[in-house]
Short mmCIF file of C-alpha atoms in Angstrom, two decimals:
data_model
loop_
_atom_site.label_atom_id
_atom_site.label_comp_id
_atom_site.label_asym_id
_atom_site.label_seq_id
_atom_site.Cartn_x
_atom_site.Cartn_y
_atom_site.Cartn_z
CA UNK A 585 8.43 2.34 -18.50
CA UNK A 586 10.61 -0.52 -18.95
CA UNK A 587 13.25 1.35 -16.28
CA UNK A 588 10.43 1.43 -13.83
CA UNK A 589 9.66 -1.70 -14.46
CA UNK A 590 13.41 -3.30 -13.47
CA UNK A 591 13.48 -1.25 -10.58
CA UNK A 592 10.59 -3.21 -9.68
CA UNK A 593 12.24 -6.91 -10.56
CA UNK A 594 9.69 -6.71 -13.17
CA UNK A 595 9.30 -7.19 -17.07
CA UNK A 596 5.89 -6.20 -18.05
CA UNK A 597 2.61 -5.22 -16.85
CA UNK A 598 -1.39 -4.72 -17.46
CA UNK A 599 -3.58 -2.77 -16.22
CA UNK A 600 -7.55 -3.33 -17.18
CA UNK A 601 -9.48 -0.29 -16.70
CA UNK A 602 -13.33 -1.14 -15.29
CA UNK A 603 -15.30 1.87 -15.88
CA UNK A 604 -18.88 2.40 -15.58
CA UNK A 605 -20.61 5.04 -17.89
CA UNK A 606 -23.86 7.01 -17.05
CA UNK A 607 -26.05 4.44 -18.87
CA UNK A 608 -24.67 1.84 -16.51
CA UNK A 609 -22.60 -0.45 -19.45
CA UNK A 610 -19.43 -1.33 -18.22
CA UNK A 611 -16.62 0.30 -20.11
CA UNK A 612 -13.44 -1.68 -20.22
CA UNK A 613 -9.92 -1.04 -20.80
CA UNK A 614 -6.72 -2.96 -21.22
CA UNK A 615 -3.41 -1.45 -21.93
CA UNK A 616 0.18 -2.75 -21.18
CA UNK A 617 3.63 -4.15 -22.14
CA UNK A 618 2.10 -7.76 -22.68
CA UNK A 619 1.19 -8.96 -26.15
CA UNK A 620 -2.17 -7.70 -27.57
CA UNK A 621 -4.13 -11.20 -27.71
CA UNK A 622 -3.02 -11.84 -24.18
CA UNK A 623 -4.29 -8.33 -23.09
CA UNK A 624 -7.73 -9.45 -24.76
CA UNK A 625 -7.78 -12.34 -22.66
CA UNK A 626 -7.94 -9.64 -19.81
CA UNK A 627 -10.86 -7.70 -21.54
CA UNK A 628 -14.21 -9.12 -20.79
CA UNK A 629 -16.03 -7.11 -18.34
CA UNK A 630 -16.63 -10.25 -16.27
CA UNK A 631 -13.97 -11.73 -14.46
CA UNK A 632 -13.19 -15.45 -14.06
CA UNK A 633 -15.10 -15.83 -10.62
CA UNK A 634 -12.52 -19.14 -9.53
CA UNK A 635 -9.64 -16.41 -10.49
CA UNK A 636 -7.58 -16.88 -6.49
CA UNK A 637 -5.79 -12.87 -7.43
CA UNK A 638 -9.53 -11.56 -8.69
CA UNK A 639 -11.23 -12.81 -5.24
CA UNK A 640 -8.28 -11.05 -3.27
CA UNK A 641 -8.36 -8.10 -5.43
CA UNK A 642 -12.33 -7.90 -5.18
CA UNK A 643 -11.89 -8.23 -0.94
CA UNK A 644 -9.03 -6.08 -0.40
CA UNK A 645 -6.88 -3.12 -1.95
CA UNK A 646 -3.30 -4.79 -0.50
CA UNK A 647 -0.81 -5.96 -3.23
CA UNK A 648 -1.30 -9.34 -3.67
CA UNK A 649 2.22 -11.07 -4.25
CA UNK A 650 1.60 -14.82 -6.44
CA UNK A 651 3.03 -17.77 -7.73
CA UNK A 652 2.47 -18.68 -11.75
CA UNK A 653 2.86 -22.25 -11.03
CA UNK A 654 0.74 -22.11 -7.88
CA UNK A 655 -2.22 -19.68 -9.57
CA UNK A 656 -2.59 -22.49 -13.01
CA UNK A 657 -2.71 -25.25 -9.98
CA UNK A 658 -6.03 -23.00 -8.27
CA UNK A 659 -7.87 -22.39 -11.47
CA UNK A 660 -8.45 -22.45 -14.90
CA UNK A 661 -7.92 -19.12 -16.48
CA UNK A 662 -6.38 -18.95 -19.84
CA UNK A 663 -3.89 -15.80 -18.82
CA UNK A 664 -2.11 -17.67 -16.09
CA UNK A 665 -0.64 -20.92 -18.43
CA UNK A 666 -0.05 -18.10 -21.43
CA UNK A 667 2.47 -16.31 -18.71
CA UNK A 668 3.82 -19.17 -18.01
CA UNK A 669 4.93 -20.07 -21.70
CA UNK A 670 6.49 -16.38 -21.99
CA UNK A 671 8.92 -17.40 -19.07
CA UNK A 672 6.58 -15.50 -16.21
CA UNK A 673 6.98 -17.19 -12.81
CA UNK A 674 5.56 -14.21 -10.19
CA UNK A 675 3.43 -11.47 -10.64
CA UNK A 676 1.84 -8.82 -8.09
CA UNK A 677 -1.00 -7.29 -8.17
CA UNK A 678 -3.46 -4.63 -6.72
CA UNK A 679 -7.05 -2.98 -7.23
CA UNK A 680 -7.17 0.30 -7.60
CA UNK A 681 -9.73 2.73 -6.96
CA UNK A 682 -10.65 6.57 -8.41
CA UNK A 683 -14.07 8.21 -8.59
CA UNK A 684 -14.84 6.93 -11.73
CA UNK A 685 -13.27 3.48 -12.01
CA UNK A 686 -12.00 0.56 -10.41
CA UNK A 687 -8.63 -1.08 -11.99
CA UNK A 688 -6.43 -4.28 -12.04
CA UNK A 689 -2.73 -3.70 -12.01
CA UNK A 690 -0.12 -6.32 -12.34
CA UNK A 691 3.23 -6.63 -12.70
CA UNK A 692 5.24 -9.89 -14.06
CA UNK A 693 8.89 -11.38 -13.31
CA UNK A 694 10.38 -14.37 -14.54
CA UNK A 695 12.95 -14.39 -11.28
CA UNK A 696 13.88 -17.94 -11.18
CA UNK A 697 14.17 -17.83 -7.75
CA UNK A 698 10.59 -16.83 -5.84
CA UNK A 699 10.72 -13.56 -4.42
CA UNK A 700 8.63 -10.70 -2.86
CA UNK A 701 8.54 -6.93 -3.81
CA UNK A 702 9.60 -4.97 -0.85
CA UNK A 703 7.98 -2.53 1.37
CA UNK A 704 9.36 0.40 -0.24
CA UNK A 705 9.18 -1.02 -3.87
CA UNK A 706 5.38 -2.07 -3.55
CA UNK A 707 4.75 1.45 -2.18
CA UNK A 708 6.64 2.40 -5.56
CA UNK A 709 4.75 -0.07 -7.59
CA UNK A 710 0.96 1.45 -6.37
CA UNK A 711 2.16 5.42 -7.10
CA UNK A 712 2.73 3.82 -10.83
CA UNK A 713 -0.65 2.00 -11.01
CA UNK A 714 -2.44 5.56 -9.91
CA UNK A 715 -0.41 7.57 -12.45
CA UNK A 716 -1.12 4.69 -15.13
CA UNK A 717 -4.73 5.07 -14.33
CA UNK A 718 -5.20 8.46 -13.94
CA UNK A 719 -3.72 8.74 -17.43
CA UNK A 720 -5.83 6.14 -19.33
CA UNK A 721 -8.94 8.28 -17.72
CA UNK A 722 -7.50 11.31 -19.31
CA UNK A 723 -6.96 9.50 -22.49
CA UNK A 724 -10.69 7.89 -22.08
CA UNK A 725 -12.24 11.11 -21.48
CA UNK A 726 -10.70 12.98 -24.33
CA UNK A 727 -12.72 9.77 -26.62
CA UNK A 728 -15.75 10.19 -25.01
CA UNK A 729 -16.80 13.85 -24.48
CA UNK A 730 -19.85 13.34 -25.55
CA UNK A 731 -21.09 10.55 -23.04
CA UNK A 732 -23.03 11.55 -20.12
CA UNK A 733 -21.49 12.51 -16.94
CA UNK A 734 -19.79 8.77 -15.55
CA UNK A 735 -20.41 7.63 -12.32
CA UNK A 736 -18.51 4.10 -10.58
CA UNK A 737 -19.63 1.29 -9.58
CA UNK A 738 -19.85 1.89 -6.06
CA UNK A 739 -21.84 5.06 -7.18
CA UNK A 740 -24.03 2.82 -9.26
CA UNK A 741 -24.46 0.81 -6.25
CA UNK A 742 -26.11 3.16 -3.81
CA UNK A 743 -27.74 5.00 -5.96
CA UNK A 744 -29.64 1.88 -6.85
CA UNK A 745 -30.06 0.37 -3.51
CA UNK A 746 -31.32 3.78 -2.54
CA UNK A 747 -33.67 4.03 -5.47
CA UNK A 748 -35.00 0.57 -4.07
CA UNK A 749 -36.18 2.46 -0.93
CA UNK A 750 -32.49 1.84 1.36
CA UNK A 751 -31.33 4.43 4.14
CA UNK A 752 -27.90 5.30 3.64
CA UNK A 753 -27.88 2.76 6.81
CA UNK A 754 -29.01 -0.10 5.01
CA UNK A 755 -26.49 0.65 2.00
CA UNK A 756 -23.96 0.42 4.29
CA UNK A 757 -24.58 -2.76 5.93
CA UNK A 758 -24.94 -4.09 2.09
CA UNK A 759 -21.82 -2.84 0.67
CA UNK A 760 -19.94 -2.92 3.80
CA UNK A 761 -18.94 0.21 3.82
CA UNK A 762 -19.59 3.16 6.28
CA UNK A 763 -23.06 5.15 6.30
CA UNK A 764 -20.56 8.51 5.72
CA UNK A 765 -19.57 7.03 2.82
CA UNK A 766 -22.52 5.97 1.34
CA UNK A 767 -23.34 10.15 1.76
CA UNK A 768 -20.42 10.49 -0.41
CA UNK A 769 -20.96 8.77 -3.01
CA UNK A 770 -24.62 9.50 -2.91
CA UNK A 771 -23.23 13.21 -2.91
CA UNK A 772 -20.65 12.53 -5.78
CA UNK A 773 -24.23 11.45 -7.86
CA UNK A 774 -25.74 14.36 -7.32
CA UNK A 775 -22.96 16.46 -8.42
CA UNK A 776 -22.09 14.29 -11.91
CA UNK A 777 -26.02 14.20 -12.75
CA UNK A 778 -26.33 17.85 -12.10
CA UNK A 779 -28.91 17.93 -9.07
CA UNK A 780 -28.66 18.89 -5.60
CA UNK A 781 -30.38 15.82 -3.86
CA UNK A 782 -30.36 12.01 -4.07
CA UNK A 783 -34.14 12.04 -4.69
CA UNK A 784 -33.52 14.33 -7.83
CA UNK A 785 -30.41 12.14 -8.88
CA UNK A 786 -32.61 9.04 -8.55
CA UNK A 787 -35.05 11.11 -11.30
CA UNK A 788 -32.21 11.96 -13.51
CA UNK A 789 -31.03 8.46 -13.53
CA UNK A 790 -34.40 7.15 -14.15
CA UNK A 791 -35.09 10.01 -17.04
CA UNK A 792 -31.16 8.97 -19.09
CA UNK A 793 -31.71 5.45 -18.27
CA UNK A 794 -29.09 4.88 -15.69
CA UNK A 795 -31.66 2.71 -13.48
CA UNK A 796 -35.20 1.36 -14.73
CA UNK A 797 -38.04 2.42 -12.73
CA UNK A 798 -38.67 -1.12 -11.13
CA UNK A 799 -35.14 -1.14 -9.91
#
């Protein structure tokens, strides 16, 4: 990892793992090269909402390439300072997406001199952050066999709305995603819960206590 990493002008990274189980608690992970209590700091399932990178990241699945000094001046998360004291001047980071989870991926440099991952090594940096992922999922799964079937939160999203009487339309203009994929994920429910149609998966939820009956 640490080869990767200075192909990448970087020394460490983090990635927290957001994953939603069938109950609807959020699961989180953390795992990385950075010291354990600053990887806590990175470990409550609710982010810091004045956090500049967690506002990109929640808008847009682009690397975001960032300043230390400039992200302490925009907001007063604890990680950013504690970076700062380990010699960290630049980071980049990126969301990434699977069916079952939605993760946080950043890499730190301490170049002294500010300076911007290139095409070809950001392209690098995001086939990393999906093998990282895919592997804590593995790892996840293999601890938790006997949880029921997970779904994401952009499952969990239409298959509440749609509980709460939406078309597929509606979800759409909601989420602000297409109407085709609100039928996928709508689909992907089905599937994980073991039905054949959203009005059955909407049951099923109801029955484990995915969704309450009101919702």
């Amino acid at each position: 990892m640490q080869r990767l990493l200075a192909k990448l002008d970087s020394c460490d990274f983090s990635l927290k793992m957001d994953i939603t189980s069938a109950n609807g608690a959020p699961v989180v992970h953390t795992f990385g090269s950075l010291p354990t209590a600053m990887l806590q700091l990175l470990n409550g399932p609710a982010p810091d909402p004045g956090d500049p990178i967690q506002q990109h990241l929640t808008r847009s699945r682009l690397p975001l390439n960032w300043q230390a000094e400039q992200v302490c001046k925009l907001c007063d998360a604890a990680l950013y300072p504690l970076l700062k004291s380990m010699g960290i001047t630049q980071g980049m980071s990126v969301a990434i997406h699977s069916k079952n989870a939605v993760s946080r991926l950043d890499f730190y440099g301490k170049s002294v001199i500010p300076s911007v991952l290139s095409t070809n090594a950001q392209a690098d940096a995001l086939l990393l952050g999906v093998h990282l992922q895919e592997t804590a999922e593995l790892l996840w799964r293999k601890v938790s066999q006997s949880q029921e079937p997970l779904l994401s939160t952009r499952e969990l999203e239409c298959l509440r709305w749609s509980a709460d009487g939406k078309t597929s339309n509606e979800i759409g203009l909601i989420l602000g995603i297409s109407q085709r994929t609100v039928y996928f994920h709508l689909k992907n429910v089905a599937t994980k819960l073991g039905v054949l149609t959203t009005r059955h998966a909407i049951s099923r939820a109801v029955m484990i206590g995915i969704i309450k009956p009101d919702n």
